[in-house]
XYZ file of C-alpha atoms in Angstrom:
415
model
C -3.988 -20.659 -1.002
C -1.476 -18.469 -2.754
C 0.568 -19.074 -5.852
C 3.541 -17.492 -4.121
C 6.279 -19.704 -2.680
C 6.209 -20.093 1.098
C 8.599 -21.707 3.543
C 6.967 -24.928 4.635
C 9.038 -25.073 7.800
C 8.185 -21.513 8.807
C 7.701 -21.205 12.542
C 4.199 -20.546 13.828
C 4.573 -18.285 16.831
C 2.620 -18.744 20.013
C 1.207 -15.767 21.877
C 4.474 -15.112 23.714
C 7.758 -13.365 22.921
C 9.653 -16.669 22.964
C 9.875 -18.231 19.487
C 12.001 -20.528 17.408
C 13.035 -18.909 14.163
C 13.586 -19.617 10.497
C 16.013 -16.706 10.371
C 18.347 -15.526 13.137
C 19.664 -12.014 13.657
C 21.996 -10.705 16.371
C 20.055 -9.500 19.381
C 20.238 -5.824 20.185
C 21.311 -4.585 23.594
C 18.500 -4.607 26.123
C 18.449 -0.814 26.349
C 18.182 -0.329 22.604
C 15.582 -3.065 22.288
C 13.528 -1.541 25.098
C 13.555 1.884 23.455
C 12.722 0.455 20.027
C 9.958 -1.669 21.513
C 8.370 1.345 23.165
C 8.200 3.177 19.818
C 6.787 0.153 18.018
C 4.217 -0.583 20.715
C 3.057 3.011 20.860
C 2.604 3.313 17.093
C 0.991 -0.110 16.816
C -1.436 0.599 19.656
C -2.775 3.666 17.862
C -2.931 1.939 14.509
C -4.654 -1.170 15.847
C -7.489 0.992 17.120
C -8.177 2.230 13.626
C -6.392 1.242 10.446
C -7.264 4.374 8.472
C -5.147 6.909 10.336
C -3.048 9.337 8.331
C 0.604 9.876 9.133
C 1.231 13.470 8.155
C 4.612 14.134 9.712
C 7.058 11.580 11.081
C 10.277 9.820 10.274
C 12.843 10.451 7.598
C 12.853 9.609 3.924
C 16.510 8.631 3.955
C 16.923 4.889 3.568
C 19.387 2.096 3.109
C 19.580 2.591 -0.642
C 19.181 -1.105 -1.441
C 18.864 -0.476 -5.167
C 21.027 -0.154 -8.235
C 23.103 2.921 -8.875
C 21.113 6.116 -8.429
C 17.859 4.758 -9.843
C 14.698 5.092 -7.823
C 13.784 1.974 -5.813
C 10.293 2.053 -7.306
C 11.882 1.140 -10.621
C 14.425 -1.380 -9.379
C 12.777 -2.999 -6.359
C 9.332 -3.440 -7.931
C 8.612 -6.194 -10.444
C 7.600 -5.088 -13.939
C 3.928 -6.059 -14.313
C 3.367 -4.503 -17.731
C 1.975 -6.873 -20.323
C 1.484 -9.741 -17.876
C -1.784 -11.542 -17.218
C -0.979 -13.066 -13.824
C 1.417 -12.898 -10.913
C 2.812 -16.278 -11.957
C 3.870 -14.762 -15.283
C 5.395 -11.751 -13.513
C 7.340 -13.988 -11.116
C 8.678 -16.084 -13.982
C 9.823 -12.982 -15.844
C 11.399 -11.480 -12.712
C 13.298 -14.653 -11.908
C 14.355 -15.244 -15.501
C 14.734 -11.805 -17.119
C 15.336 -11.601 -20.871
C 18.902 -10.453 -20.363
C 19.727 -13.271 -17.950
C 22.899 -14.819 -19.262
C 26.181 -12.997 -19.479
C 26.377 -10.865 -16.374
C 22.917 -11.866 -15.140
C 22.466 -11.219 -11.477
C 25.430 -8.857 -11.437
C 24.226 -5.655 -9.835
C 27.144 -3.847 -11.375
C 26.139 -4.750 -14.924
C 25.661 -1.738 -17.179
C 22.866 -1.327 -19.665
C 23.296 0.422 -22.987
C 24.157 4.068 -22.453
C 25.986 3.361 -19.202
C 22.913 3.159 -16.932
C 22.543 0.410 -14.372
C 20.513 -2.475 -15.774
C 17.301 -3.439 -13.956
C 17.382 -6.878 -15.601
C 18.513 -8.476 -12.382
C 17.215 -11.957 -11.624
C 14.957 -11.820 -8.562
C 14.977 -14.607 -5.992
C 11.594 -13.774 -4.449
C 8.598 -11.666 -5.504
C 5.920 -10.648 -2.971
C 2.599 -8.782 -3.403
C 2.677 -5.351 -1.748
C -0.566 -3.492 -1.057
C -0.049 0.257 -0.791
C -2.610 1.416 1.769
C -3.558 4.952 0.747
C -5.500 6.399 3.655
C -9.122 7.400 3.118
C -9.258 5.392 -0.116
C -11.003 2.174 0.895
C -7.879 0.628 2.386
C -9.575 -0.788 5.474
C -11.966 -2.832 3.342
C -9.203 -4.156 1.105
C -7.127 -5.207 4.126
C -10.175 -6.956 5.583
C -10.674 -8.896 2.348
C -7.022 -9.982 2.324
C -7.204 -11.165 5.922
C -10.752 -12.372 6.519
C -12.112 -13.312 3.100
C -8.944 -14.791 1.590
C -7.199 -16.010 4.762
C -3.809 -14.827 3.532
C -0.749 -14.570 5.745
C -0.457 -10.799 6.086
C 2.414 -8.539 7.078
C 0.933 -5.292 8.391
C 1.058 -4.325 12.066
C -1.105 -6.987 13.689
C 1.845 -9.374 13.948
C 3.523 -7.376 16.712
C 0.727 -7.931 19.209
C 1.295 -9.860 22.441
C 4.949 -8.883 22.687
C 6.017 -10.074 19.244
C 7.599 -6.700 18.566
C 10.392 -8.017 20.820
C 11.070 -11.055 18.623
C 14.583 -11.168 17.201
C 13.627 -13.813 14.636
C 11.017 -13.659 11.899
C 8.047 -16.013 11.938
C 4.258 -16.284 11.706
C 1.858 -15.756 14.616
C -1.800 -16.699 14.927
C -4.463 -14.285 16.177
C -8.218 -14.739 15.912
C -7.754 -17.687 13.585
C -5.695 -15.679 11.093
C -1.985 -15.588 10.282
C 0.333 -12.594 10.553
C 4.075 -12.163 10.151
C 5.568 -10.790 13.379
C 6.545 -7.415 11.912
C 5.069 -3.920 11.654
C 5.094 -2.606 8.079
C 2.885 0.382 8.901
C 5.161 2.588 11.022
C 8.577 3.881 9.990
C 10.444 2.193 12.901
C 8.559 -1.004 12.156
C 9.638 -0.945 8.495
C 13.267 -0.678 9.609
C 12.800 -3.722 11.844
C 11.009 -5.697 9.102
C 13.941 -5.035 6.775
C 16.449 -6.085 9.439
C 14.596 -9.346 10.056
C 14.541 -10.080 6.319
C 10.807 -9.953 5.594
C 11.137 -10.001 1.798
C 13.814 -12.689 1.851
C 11.744 -14.970 4.108
C 8.764 -15.335 1.716
C 6.568 -15.811 4.791
C 4.008 -13.161 3.811
C 1.406 -13.826 1.141
C 0.954 -10.056 1.047
C 2.621 -7.044 2.667
C 0.545 -3.956 3.551
C 2.222 -0.564 3.954
C 1.233 3.132 3.694
C 4.665 4.867 3.332
C 5.268 3.225 -0.011
C 8.575 4.776 -1.037
C 10.137 4.006 2.319
C 8.784 0.441 2.386
C 9.981 -0.375 -1.121
C 13.392 1.147 -0.398
C 13.950 -0.536 2.966
C 12.225 -3.937 2.745
C 12.691 -4.884 -0.914
C 15.616 -5.016 -3.324
C 16.355 -6.090 -6.931
C 16.857 -9.624 -5.609
C 13.670 -9.605 -3.525
C 11.084 -7.535 -5.355
C 7.516 -6.507 -4.707
C 4.441 -6.649 -6.950
C 2.582 -3.421 -6.188
C -1.196 -2.955 -6.143
C -3.531 -0.388 -4.600
C -6.855 1.460 -4.749
C -6.790 5.150 -5.692
C -9.351 7.831 -4.865
C -9.896 11.185 -6.540
C -7.270 13.379 -4.818
C -9.655 16.208 -3.929
C -12.259 13.830 -2.495
C -9.550 12.093 -0.484
C -8.108 15.350 0.857
C -11.539 16.699 1.818
C -12.326 13.451 3.627
C -9.026 13.601 5.495
C -9.534 17.269 6.406
C -12.858 16.654 8.143
C -12.034 13.206 9.504
C -8.911 14.160 11.454
C -10.757 17.036 13.137
C -13.043 14.567 14.921
C -11.303 11.165 14.906
C -10.073 11.294 18.515
C -9.159 7.594 18.351
C -6.536 8.283 15.678
C -2.879 8.996 16.418
C -3.105 11.929 13.983
C -6.268 13.400 15.491
C -5.982 17.188 15.482
C -9.012 19.322 16.379
C -7.005 22.452 15.512
C -7.422 21.562 11.839
C -10.881 23.086 12.158
C -9.193 26.475 12.604
C -7.828 26.228 9.059
C -9.832 26.691 5.913
C -9.922 23.791 3.508
C -7.800 25.843 1.106
C -5.148 26.425 3.771
C -5.103 22.742 4.637
C -4.800 21.811 0.962
C -1.815 24.119 0.576
C -0.104 22.573 3.594
C -0.630 18.993 2.367
C -0.665 19.534 -1.385
C -0.075 16.809 -4.003
C 0.283 14.148 -1.339
C -0.174 11.245 -3.751
C 2.645 12.322 -6.064
C 4.839 13.093 -3.075
C 4.358 9.610 -1.632
C 5.349 8.053 -4.945
C 8.696 9.854 -5.018
C 9.434 10.107 -1.290
C 8.967 13.860 -1.031
C 6.198 13.817 1.560
C 8.322 13.481 4.715
C 9.798 16.020 4.766
C 7.916 18.072 2.167
C 10.121 18.930 -0.795
C 9.375 20.757 -4.066
C 7.966 18.584 -6.849
C 9.110 18.617 -10.473
C 7.739 17.341 -13.760
C 10.279 14.525 -13.517
C 8.620 13.397 -10.290
C 5.263 13.264 -12.039
C 6.719 11.262 -14.907
C 8.306 8.783 -12.486
C 4.961 8.302 -10.753
C 3.248 7.714 -14.103
C 5.877 5.170 -15.130
C 5.368 3.239 -11.897
C 1.593 3.255 -12.417
C 1.957 2.080 -16.009
C 4.583 -0.648 -15.584
C 4.771 -1.713 -11.958
C 1.309 -1.673 -10.478
C -2.113 -3.290 -10.626
C -4.394 -0.270 -10.368
C -7.721 -0.086 -8.548
C -10.223 2.769 -8.225
C -12.413 3.562 -5.241
C -15.278 4.262 -7.649
C -15.073 0.554 -8.530
C -13.429 -0.836 -5.420
C -15.206 -4.181 -5.444
C -14.296 -4.680 -9.093
C -10.709 -3.751 -8.260
C -10.569 -6.364 -5.509
C -11.804 -9.027 -7.918
C -8.978 -8.010 -10.280
C -6.442 -8.398 -7.484
C -7.763 -11.853 -6.597
C -7.645 -12.949 -10.212
C -4.190 -11.538 -10.939
C -2.477 -12.942 -7.857
C -4.225 -16.300 -8.127
C -5.575 -16.167 -4.597
C -7.876 -19.146 -4.302
C -11.013 -18.893 -2.250
C -10.377 -20.517 1.148
C -10.889 -24.272 1.019
C -12.626 -23.816 -2.323
C -15.633 -22.389 -0.436
C -17.027 -19.851 -2.895
C -20.177 -19.317 -0.807
C -18.148 -18.256 2.216
C -15.977 -15.983 0.093
C -18.994 -14.342 -1.536
C -20.655 -13.810 1.847
C -17.471 -12.299 3.246
C -17.203 -9.930 0.290
C -20.782 -8.781 0.890
C -19.898 -8.079 4.504
C -16.965 -5.895 3.492
C -18.712 -3.891 0.797
C -22.234 -3.705 2.218
C -22.277 -1.385 5.251
C -25.411 -3.056 6.598
C -23.823 -6.492 6.777
C -20.536 -7.099 8.563
C -19.205 -9.858 10.766
C -15.537 -10.553 10.094
C -14.303 -6.993 9.876
C -14.932 -3.391 8.944
C -17.422 -2.939 6.133
C -16.929 -0.521 3.273
C -18.698 2.259 5.182
C -17.295 1.160 8.546
C -14.630 3.861 8.636
C -16.385 6.510 6.604
C -16.993 9.892 8.081
C -19.888 12.045 7.012
C -18.815 15.538 6.079
C -19.839 18.433 3.817
C -19.233 17.702 0.160
C -17.042 20.038 -1.838
C -18.949 20.901 -4.987
C -17.033 20.837 -8.220
C -16.765 24.206 -9.941
C -16.999 26.285 -6.764
C -14.310 28.787 -5.813
C -13.225 26.517 -2.958
C -12.926 23.551 -5.332
C -10.770 25.581 -7.691
C -8.564 26.703 -4.791
C -7.981 23.115 -3.674
C -7.487 21.930 -7.265
C -4.836 24.609 -7.862
C -2.825 23.271 -4.912
C -3.080 19.681 -6.191
C -2.237 20.083 -9.863
C 0.283 17.224 -9.925
C -2.113 14.836 -8.197
C -4.968 15.688 -10.553
C -2.777 15.106 -13.581
C -1.561 11.825 -12.108
C -5.075 10.684 -11.229
C -6.323 11.280 -14.767
C -3.512 9.038 -15.939
C -4.346 6.434 -13.283
C -7.935 6.204 -14.539
C -6.645 5.680 -18.082
C -4.377 2.884 -16.876
C -7.242 1.296 -14.930
C -9.344 1.193 -18.079
C -6.453 -0.092 -20.173
C -5.597 -2.847 -17.686
C -9.237 -3.890 -17.686
C -9.125 -4.387 -21.453
C -5.659 -5.885 -21.881
C -4.923 -7.739 -18.646
C -8.387 -8.762 -17.458
C -10.265 -8.874 -20.779
C -13.089 -6.677 -19.505
C -15.231 -4.861 -22.041
C -16.635 -2.244 -19.659
C -15.098 1.010 -18.547
C -14.408 1.759 -14.896
C -17.548 2.371 -12.892
C -18.392 5.894 -11.822
C -15.876 7.787 -13.904
C -13.655 7.641 -16.953
C -10.493 9.509 -17.806
C -12.566 11.940 -19.847
C -14.733 12.885 -16.847
C -11.951 13.402 -14.280
C -11.116 17.019 -13.518
């Protein structure tokens, strides 16, 4: 199914808290476990109702610091994808870096100029899908689970009491496979790291929204992630979020009081959210700098397979090609039918279609005073998005040998 290494003896968990494990961790005290379980169950219950909620304020950005020196984990815990044509090539380079030799694998090795070297030989490399809310993430997750039949680490694996498991393994639900962790909520990410998700190689793909926290906590230079995602124009995404959370009573972040704010006020409160998520300055909100923008651009350029919501189906095909995810049982007809279900709102069976979680709302017209007000509050995100579109086009030419530009927009048309 996947080109990624898996543990053949990995336990398949039954629908009960009692499991046999491939990896054992000390059990917590019953009181601590009960409290932690309550938090995980509560967050998972909300998120299982709808996978496109938006966590606007929770948790802490402080992490375990499982990365070299003072360098950002997005540069040390993510595999360098630049110049590669496939995940297999990226894995080979990560496991056998050019500098491997004298001092290879030594996290204390210094690069020229005294900086910590990122040429650290990785033991495992795992695809990580950054779920950016209101950017087609539900459809992409459905493709990964239902169309490709991958073993997914998201939050579905903690159903039926598996949030109480003290050992990592794979559970079955609805004919699909999930690792028994929650990589969506902040407490769940802490637990996934403690259980050794990255080290286990049980997941074909990990899905997580709080990207900086997930990369920092779950992954390390020895157990890296290959990052991919779908981006949406930041103003369109913010407008969608603004109207959606006013009415989405099924969401944990539902807030009808948002309607009391103007769109401009809301934009000021949650400005430049994309850039902030890249650098971990979204929870809590901290001032952004040009250095933050440059870090985000470097991650996009060297450590990510980029997708655009204006060409989301094309982006998914890129992901499938890059990661070498074979169509289940070689059944191309089933795969094609499943893809139609996900991206055609009139046809769905296995999961949520492309329009399944859309919310109709007034459109913000470009060039209006309100547009300019929102754009002013999201200057970093707009600059970053223009760069993202350029990278999407460049990856299409160099990595996927496509001769067409991205559908719907080009870097020259983004404003």
